[in-house]
Coordinates of C-alpha atoms and ligand atoms in Angstrom, one line a residue:
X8 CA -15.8 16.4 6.5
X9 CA -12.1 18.0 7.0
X10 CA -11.1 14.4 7.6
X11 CA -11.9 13.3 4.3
X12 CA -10.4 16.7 2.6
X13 CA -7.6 15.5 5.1
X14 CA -7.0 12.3 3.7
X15 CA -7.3 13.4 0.2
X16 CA -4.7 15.5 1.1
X17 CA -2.7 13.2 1.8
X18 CA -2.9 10.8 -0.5
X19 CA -1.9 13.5 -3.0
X20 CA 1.3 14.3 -1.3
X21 CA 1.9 10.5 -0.9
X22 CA 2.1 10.5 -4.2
X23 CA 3.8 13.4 -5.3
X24 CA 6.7 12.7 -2.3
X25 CA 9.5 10.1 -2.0
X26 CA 8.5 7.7 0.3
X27 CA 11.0 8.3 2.9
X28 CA 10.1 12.0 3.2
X29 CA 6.6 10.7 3.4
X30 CA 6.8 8.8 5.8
X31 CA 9.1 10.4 7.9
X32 CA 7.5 14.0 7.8
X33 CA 3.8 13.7 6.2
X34 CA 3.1 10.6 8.2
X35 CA 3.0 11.4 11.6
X36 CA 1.3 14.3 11.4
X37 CA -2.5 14.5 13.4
X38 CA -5.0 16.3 12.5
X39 CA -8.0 18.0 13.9
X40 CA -10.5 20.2 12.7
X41 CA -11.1 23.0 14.7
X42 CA -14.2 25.7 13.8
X43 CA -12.6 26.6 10.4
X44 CA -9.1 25.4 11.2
X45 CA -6.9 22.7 10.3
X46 CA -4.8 22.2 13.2
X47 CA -1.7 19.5 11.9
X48 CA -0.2 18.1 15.3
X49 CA 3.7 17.7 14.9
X50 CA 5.5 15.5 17.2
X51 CA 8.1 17.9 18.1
X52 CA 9.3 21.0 17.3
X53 CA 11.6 19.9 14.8
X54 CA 9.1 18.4 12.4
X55 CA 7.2 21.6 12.8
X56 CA 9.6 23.3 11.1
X57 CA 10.6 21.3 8.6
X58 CA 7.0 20.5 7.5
X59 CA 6.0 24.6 7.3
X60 CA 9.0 24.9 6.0
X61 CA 8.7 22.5 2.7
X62 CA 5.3 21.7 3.1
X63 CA 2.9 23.9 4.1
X64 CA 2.7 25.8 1.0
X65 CA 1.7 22.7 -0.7
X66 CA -0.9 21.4 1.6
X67 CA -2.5 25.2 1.8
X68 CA -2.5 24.8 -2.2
X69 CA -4.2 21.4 -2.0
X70 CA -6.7 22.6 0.3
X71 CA -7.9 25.5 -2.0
X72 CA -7.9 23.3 -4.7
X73 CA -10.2 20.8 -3.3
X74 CA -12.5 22.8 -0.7
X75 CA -12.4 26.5 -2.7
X76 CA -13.1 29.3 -0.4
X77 CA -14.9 26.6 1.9
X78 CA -11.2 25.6 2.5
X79 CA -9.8 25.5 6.4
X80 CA -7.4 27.6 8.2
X81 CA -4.4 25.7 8.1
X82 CA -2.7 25.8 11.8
X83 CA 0.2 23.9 12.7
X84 CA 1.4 23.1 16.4
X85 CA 3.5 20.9 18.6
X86 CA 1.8 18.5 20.3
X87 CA -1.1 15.6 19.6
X88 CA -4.8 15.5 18.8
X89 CA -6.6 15.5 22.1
X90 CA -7.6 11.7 22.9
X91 CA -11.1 11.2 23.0
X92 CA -12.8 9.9 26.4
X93 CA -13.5 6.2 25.5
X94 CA -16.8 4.9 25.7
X95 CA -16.5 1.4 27.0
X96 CA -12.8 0.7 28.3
X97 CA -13.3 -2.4 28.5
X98 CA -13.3 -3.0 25.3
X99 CA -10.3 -1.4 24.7
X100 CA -8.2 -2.9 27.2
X101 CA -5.5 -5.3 26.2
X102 CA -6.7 -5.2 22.8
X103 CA -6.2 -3.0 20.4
X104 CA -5.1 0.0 22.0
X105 CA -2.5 1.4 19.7
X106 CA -3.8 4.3 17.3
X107 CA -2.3 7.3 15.2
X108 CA -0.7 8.5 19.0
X109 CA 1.3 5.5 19.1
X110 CA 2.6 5.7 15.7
X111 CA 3.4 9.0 16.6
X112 CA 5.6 8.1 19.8
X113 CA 7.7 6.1 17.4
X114 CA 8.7 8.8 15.2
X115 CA 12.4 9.2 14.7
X116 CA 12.7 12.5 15.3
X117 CA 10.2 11.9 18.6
X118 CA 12.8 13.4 21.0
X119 CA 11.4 12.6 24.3
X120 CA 8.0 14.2 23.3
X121 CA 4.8 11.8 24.4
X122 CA 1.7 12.5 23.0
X123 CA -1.3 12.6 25.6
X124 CA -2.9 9.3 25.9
X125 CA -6.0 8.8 27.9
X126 CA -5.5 6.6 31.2
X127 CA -7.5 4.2 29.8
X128 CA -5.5 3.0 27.6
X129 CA -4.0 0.0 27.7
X130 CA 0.4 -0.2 27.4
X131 CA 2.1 -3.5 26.3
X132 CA 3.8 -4.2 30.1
X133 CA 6.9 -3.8 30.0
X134 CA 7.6 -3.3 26.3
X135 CA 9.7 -0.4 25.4
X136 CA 8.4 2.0 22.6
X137 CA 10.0 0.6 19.8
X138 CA 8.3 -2.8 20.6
X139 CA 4.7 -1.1 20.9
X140 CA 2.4 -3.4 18.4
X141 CA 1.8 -0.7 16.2
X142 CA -0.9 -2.6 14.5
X143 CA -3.1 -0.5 12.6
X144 CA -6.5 -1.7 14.1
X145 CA -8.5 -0.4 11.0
X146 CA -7.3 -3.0 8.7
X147 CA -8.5 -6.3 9.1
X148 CA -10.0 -9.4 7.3
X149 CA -13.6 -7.7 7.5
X150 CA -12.3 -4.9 5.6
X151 CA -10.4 -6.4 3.0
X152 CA -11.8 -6.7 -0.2
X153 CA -11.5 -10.0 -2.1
X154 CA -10.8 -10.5 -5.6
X155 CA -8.9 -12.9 -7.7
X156 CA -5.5 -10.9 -7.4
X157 CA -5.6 -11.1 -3.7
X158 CA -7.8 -14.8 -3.3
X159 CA -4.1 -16.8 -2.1
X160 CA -2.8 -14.4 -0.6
X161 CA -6.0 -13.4 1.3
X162 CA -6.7 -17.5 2.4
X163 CA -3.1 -18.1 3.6
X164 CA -2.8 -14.7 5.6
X165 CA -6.1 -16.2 6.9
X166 CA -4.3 -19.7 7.3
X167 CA -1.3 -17.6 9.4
X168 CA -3.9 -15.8 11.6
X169 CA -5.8 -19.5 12.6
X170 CA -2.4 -20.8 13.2
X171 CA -0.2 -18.8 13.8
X172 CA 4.0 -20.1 14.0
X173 CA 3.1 -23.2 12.5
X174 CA 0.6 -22.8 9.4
X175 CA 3.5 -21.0 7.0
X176 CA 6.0 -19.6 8.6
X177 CA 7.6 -16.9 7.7
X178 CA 4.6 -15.7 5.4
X179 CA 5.9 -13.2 2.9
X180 CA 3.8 -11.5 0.4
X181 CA 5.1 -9.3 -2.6
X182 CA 3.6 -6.8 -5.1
X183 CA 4.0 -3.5 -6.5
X184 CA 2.9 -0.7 -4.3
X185 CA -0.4 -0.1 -2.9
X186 CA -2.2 -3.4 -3.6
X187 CA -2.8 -4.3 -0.2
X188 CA 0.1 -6.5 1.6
X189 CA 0.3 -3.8 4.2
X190 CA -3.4 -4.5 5.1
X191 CA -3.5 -8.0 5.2
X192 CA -0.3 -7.9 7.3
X193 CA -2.1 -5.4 9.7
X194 CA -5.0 -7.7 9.6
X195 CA -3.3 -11.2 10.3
X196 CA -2.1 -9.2 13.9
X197 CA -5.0 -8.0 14.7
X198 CA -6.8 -11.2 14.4
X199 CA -4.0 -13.1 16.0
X200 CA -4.6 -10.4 18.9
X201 CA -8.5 -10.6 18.7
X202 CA -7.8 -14.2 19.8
X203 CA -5.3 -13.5 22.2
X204 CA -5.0 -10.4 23.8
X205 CA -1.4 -11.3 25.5
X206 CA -0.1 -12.5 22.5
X207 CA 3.0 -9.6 21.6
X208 CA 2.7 -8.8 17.9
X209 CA 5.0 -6.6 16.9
X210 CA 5.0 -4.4 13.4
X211 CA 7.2 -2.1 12.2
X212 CA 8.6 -0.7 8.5
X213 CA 12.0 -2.4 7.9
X214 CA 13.2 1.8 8.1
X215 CA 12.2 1.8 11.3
X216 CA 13.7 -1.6 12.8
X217 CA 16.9 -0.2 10.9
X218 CA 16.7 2.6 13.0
X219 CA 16.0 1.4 16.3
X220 CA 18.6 -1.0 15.7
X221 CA 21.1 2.0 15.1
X222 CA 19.9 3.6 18.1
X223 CA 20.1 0.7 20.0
X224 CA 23.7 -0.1 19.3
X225 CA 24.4 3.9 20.1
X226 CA 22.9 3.2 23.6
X227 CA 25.0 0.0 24.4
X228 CA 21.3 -1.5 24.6
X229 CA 21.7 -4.0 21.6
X230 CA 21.2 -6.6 23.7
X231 CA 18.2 -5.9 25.4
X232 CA 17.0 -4.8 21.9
X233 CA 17.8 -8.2 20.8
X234 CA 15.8 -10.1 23.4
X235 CA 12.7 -7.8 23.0
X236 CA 12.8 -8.9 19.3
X237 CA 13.2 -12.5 20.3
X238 CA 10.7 -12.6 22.7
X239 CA 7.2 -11.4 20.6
X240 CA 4.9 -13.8 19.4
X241 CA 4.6 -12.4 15.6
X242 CA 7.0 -9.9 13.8
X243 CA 5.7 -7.5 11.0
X244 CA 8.3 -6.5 8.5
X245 CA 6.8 -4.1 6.3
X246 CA 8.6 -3.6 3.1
X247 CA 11.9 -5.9 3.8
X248 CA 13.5 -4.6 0.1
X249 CA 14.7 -0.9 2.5
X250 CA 17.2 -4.0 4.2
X251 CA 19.6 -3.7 0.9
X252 CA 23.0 -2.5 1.1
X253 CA 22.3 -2.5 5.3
X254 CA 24.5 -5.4 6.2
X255 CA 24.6 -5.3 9.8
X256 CA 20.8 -5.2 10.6
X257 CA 20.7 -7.7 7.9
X258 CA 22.4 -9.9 10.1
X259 CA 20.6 -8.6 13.2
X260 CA 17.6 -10.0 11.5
X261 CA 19.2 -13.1 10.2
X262 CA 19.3 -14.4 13.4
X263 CA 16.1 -12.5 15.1
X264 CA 14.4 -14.4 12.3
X265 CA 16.2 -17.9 13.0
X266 CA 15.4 -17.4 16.6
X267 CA 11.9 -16.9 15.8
X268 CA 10.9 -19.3 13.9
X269 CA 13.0 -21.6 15.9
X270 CA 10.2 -21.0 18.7
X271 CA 7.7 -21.3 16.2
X272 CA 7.1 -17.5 16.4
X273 CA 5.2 -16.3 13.8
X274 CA 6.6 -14.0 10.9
X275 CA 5.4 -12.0 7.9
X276 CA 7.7 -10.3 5.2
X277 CA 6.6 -7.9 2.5
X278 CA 8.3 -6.7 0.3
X279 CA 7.8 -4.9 -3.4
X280 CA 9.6 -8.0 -5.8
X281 CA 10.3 -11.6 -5.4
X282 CA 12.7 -12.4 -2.4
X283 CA 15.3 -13.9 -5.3
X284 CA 15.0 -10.9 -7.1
X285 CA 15.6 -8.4 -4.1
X286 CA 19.1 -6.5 -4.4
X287 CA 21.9 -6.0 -1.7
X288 CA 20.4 -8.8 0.7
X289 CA 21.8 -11.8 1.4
X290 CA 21.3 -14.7 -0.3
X291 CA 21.3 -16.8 3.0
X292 CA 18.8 -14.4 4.1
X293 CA 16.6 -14.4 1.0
X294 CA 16.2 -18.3 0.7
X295 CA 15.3 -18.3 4.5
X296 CA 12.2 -15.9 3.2
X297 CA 11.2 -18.7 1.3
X298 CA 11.4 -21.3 3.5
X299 CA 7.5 -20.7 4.3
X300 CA 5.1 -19.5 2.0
X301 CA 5.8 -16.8 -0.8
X302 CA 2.6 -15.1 -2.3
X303 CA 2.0 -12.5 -4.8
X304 CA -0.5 -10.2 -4.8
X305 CA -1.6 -8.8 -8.2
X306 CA -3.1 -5.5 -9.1
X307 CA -7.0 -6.0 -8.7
X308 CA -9.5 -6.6 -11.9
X309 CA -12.0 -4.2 -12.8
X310 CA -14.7 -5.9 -10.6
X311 CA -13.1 -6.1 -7.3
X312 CA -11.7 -2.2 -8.0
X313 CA -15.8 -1.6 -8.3
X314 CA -16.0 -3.4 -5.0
X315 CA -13.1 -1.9 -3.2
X316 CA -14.4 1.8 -4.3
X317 CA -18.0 0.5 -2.8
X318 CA -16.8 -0.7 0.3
X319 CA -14.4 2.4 1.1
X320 CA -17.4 4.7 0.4
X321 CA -19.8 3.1 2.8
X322 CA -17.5 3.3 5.6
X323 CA -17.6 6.6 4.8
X324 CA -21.0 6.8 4.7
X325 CA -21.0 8.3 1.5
X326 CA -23.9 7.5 -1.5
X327 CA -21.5 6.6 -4.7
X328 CA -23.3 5.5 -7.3
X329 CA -22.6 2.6 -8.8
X330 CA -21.6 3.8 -12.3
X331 CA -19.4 6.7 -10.8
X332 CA -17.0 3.7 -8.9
X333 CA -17.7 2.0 -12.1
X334 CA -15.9 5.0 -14.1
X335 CA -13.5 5.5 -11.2
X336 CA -12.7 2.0 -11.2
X337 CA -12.4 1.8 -15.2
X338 CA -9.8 4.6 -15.2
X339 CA -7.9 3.9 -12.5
X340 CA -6.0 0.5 -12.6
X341 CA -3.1 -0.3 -11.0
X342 CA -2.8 0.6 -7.3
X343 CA -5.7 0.4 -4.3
X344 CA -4.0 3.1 -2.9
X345 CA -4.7 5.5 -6.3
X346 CA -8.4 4.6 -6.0
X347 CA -8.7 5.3 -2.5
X348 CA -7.2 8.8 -3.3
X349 CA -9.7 9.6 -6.1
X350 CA -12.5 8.3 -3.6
X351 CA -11.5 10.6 -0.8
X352 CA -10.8 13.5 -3.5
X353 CA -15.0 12.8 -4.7
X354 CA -15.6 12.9 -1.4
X355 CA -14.2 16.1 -0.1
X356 CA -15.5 17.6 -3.6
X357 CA -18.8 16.4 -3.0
X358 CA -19.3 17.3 0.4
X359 CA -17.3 21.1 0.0
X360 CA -19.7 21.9 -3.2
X361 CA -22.5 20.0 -2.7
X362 CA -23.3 19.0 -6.0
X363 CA -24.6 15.7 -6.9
X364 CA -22.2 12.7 -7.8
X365 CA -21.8 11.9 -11.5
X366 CA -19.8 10.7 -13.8
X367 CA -19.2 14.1 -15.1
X368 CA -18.6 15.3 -11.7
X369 CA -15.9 12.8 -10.7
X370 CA -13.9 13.5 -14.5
X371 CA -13.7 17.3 -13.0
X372 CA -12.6 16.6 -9.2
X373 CA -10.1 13.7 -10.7
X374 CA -8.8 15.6 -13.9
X375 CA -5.3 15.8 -12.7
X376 CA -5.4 12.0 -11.8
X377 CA -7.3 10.8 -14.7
X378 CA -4.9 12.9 -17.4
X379 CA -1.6 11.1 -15.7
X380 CA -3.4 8.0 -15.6
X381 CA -3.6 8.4 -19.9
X382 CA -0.3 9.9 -20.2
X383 CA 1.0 6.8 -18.8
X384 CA 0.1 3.9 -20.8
X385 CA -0.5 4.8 -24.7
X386 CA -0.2 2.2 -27.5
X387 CA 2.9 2.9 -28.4
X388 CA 4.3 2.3 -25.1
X389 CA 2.5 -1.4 -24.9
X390 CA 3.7 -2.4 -28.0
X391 CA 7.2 -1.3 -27.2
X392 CA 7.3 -3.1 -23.7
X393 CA 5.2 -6.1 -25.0
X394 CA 8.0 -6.1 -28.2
X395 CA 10.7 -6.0 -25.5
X396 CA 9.3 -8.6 -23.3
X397 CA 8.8 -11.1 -26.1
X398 CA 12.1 -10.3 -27.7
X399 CA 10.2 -10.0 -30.5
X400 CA 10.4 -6.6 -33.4
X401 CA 8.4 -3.5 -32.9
X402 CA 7.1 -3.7 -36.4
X403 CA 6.0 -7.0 -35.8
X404 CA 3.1 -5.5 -33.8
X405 CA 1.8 -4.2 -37.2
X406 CA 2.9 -6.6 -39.5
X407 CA 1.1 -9.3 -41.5
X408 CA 3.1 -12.3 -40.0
X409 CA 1.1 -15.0 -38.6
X410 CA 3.6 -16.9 -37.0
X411 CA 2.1 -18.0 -33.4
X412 CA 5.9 -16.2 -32.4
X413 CA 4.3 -12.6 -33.0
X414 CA 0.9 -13.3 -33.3
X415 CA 0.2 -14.0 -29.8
X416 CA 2.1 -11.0 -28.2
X417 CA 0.3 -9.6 -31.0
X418 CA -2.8 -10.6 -29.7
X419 CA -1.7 -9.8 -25.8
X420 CA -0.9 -6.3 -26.4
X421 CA -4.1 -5.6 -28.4
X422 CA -5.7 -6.9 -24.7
X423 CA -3.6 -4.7 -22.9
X424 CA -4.6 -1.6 -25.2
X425 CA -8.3 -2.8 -24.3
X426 CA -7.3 -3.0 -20.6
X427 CA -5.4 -0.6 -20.2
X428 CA -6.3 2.6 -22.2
X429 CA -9.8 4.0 -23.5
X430 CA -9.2 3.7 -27.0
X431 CA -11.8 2.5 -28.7
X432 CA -12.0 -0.8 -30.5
X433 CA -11.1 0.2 -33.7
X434 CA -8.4 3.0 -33.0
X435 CA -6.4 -0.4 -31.3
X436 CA -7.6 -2.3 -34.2
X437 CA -5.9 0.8 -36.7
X438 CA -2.8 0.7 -34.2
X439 CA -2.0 -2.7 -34.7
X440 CA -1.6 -2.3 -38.5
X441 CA -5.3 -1.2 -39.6
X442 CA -6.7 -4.3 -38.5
X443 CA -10.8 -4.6 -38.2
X444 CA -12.2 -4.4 -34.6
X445 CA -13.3 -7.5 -34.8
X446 CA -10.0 -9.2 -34.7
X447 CA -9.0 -6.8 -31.6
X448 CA -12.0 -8.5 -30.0
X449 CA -11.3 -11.9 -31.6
X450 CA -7.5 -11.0 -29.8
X451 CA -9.3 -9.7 -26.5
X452 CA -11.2 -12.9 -26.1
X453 CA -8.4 -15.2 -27.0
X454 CA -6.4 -13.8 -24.4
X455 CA -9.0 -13.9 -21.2
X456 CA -9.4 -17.4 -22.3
X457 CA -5.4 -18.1 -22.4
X458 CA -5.2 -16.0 -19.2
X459 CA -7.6 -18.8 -17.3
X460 CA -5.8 -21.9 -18.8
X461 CA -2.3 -21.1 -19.2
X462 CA 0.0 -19.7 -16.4
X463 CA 2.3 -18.3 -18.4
X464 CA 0.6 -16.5 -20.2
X465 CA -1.2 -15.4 -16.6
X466 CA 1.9 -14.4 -15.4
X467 CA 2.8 -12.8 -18.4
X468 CA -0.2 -10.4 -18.7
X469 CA 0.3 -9.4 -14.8
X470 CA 4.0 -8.9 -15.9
X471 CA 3.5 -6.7 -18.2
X472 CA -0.1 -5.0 -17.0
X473 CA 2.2 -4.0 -13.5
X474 CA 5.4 -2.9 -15.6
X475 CA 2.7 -0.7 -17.8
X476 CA 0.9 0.7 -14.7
X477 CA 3.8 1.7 -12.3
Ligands
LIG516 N1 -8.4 -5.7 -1.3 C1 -8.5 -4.6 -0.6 N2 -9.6 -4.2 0.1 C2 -9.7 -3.1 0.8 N3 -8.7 -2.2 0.8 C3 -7.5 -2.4 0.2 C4 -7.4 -3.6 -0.5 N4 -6.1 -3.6 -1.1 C5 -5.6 -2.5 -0.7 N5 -6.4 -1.8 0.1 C6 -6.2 -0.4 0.7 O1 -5.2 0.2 -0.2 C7 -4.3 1.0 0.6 C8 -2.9 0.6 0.2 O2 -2.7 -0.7 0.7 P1 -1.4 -1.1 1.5 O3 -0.8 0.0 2.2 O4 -1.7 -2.4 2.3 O5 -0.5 -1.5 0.2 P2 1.0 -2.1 0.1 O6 0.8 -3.2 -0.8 O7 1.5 -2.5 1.5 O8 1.8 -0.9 -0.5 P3 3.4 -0.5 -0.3 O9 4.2 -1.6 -1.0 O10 3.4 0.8 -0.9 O11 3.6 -0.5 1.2 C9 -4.7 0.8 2.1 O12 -5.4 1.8 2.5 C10 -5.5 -0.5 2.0 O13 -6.5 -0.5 3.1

């Protein structure tokens, strides 16, 4: 139960903090529920402080919003969540041993401390810490929800993980934040490990090989660093944009990268905008990305956000009705990561009060998230960025003119108010220059239709639906 308040927790302060503070402070925190505590397990002493320091207000806040007088004793101490004993060892061996601990080990600011890990846990030989795998064994292909935003990219991460070095090589997926390029990363390792135990798959955030490169340099050990690098069998390089403006690991990876795909070693890029279009890196550096294959992923449709909500709450074991994820899913549009937060936020509701799951329910536990969602995209602001995009005149979204110039981004922003808001037929229809509903219907039709024949105006509509939504 305090896991899921837990993670509802922290989606909220993933959301309301900068990345890097995120990640460097929020992330590596454990977490166990005690009796009615909340014991947060800090890696050392100086991420205690800082996080009760900035933090701990916040989080006690959170809590007593979502859990009410149920809410936990929040306790905060140096140290790591006690490893469970393992059932079958066996299983674990040479597998897929890393969990939260090891991410934890990693941490920056990890001065010397190592969390307790049971004996039975396997380590990589002789790999120092920074080369650990880090794979996040709960995202795999199993778990990963298909749709049509995700279909390519989904079947050539597959493709990599059948053959890996030699099916597309370097794989490198971009998208806006959240959608899911993390996940698939995660899950091309672990299957490419689930085959082959030995093979070395290595992940890390492009922060953190930044780092470690830094560090290594300050310990006369680059070269040692260097021929760890070399040496794995797949390299994960989450979020490859943080390279900008950092030349000399950019050419630390220049030719880490050459090496490795030299040797047919497997690698996989992600990054948040096309490799072209990626600021303060090389250009040597960003046509080598796209030597292999370069896939987007797109923000999912409303059916596979129904079936991404579904499939999150039955790992969780928890009853959501269909028409609640339906709602959920119908409000909620841009990010994966968004709609996992409102799940884990129903969840902690449901289970803290103990009332039944609704529609009406969910609008209360989500209000905060729901009213930013509408705050965000209005009409006006999709007729101004659709104007702008077509380089066409505002008033033009209201005018009379049927010249297939304005009609048509006519036409696709009346789809986007459809998609994209809860207005109402008719209050689009009186937005666009008191037009009838039926010729917002006529438009939304029209534009599905276009969507599936022409890829312009497909990647047109994702255009502007992900500049609308982030
Ligand atoms: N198709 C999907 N099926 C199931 N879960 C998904 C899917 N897409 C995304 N998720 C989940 O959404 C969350 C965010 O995904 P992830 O971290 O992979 O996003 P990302 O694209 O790497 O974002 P960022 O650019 O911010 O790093 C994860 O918990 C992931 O499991």
């Amino acid at each position: 139960m305090s896991d899921s308040l837990w993670q509802a927790c922290l989606e909220t302060l993933q959301r309301e903090l900068p990345s890097q503070q995120y990640n460097m402070w929020v992330r590596p925190l454990q977490v166990q529920a005690i009796n009615q505590d909340l014991v947060l397990y800090a890696p050392n002493k100086f991420v205690l402080d800082w996080v009760r320091d900035k933090y701990a207000d916040r989080i006690n806040e959170l809590l007593k919003e979502m859990a009410g007088d149920k809410s936990p004793n929040l306790k905060m101490e140096v140290g790591s969540k006690p490893v469970a004993p393992i059932a079958n060892p066996k299983l674990e061996l040479g597998n897929k041993p890393q969990g939260q601990a090891v991410g934890q080990n990693n941490h920056p600011l990890n001065n010397g401390f190592a969390p307790q890990r049971s004996n039975n846990v396997a380590h990589l030989g002789q790999t120092p810490p920074s080369l650990r795998s880090n794979l996040r064994e709960n995202y795999t292909f199993d778990n990963f929800v298909e749709g049509k935003s995700n279909q390519l990219a989904r079947a050539a991460a597959t493709q990599v993980a059948d053959n890996p070095g030699t099916a597309f090589n370097p794989l490198f997926l971009y998208g806006s934040t959240g959608l899911g390029k993390t996940h698939l990363m995660h899950a091309v390792g672990n299957e490419i490990r689930e085959r082959n135990p030995d093979a070395k798959v290595v992940y890390m955030h492009s922060e953190r090989f930044v780092q470690d490169m830094v560090k290594a340099i300050q310990t006369n050990s680059i070269e040692e660093w260097k021929r760890h690098y070399r040496s794995v069998d797949a390299l994960l390089i989450d979020d490859i944009q943080f390279f900008a403006g950092k030349e000399r690991s950019q050419e630390e990876f220049f030719h880490t990268f050459n090496a490795l795909l030299e040797g047919n070693h497997q690698v996989i890029l992600t990054s948040d905008r096309y490799p072209k279009e990626i600021e303060g890196v090389e250009e040597r550096l960003k046509s080598r990305f796209g030597w292999g294959l370069t896939i987007i992923i797109e923000p999912p449709e409303l059916e596979t956000r129904v079936a991404i909500l579904m499939k999150k709450a039955q790992e969780s074991n928890f009853d959501l009705p269909h028409e609640v994820a339906f709602f959920i899913a119908k409000r909620l549009r841009s990010n994966v990561r968004d709609l996992e937060g409102a799940l884990n936020r129903v969840i902690a509701n449901a289970n803290f009060t103990g009332k039944a799951v609704t529609i009406d329910f969910a609008k209360e536990a989500l209000r905060d998230m729901l009213a930013l969602q509408e705050k965000l995209v209005t009409i006006d602001n999709i007729q101004k960025t659709v104007a702008e995009y077509y380089k066409i005149k505002l008033v033009d979204m209201s005018s009379k003119s049927r010249s297939r110039s304005v009609a048509r981004p006519r036409q696709i922003a009346m789809a986007l108010a459809k998609e994209l808001t809860n207005h109402s037929l008719p209050e689009i229809g009186a937005a666009f220059g008191g037009r009838d509903h039926t010729t917002v219907l006529h438009a939304c039709r029209k534009v599905n239709d276009l969507r599936e024949e022409n890829h312009d105006i497909k990647e047109d509509f994702s255009n502007l639906v992900r500049t609308l939504s982030s």
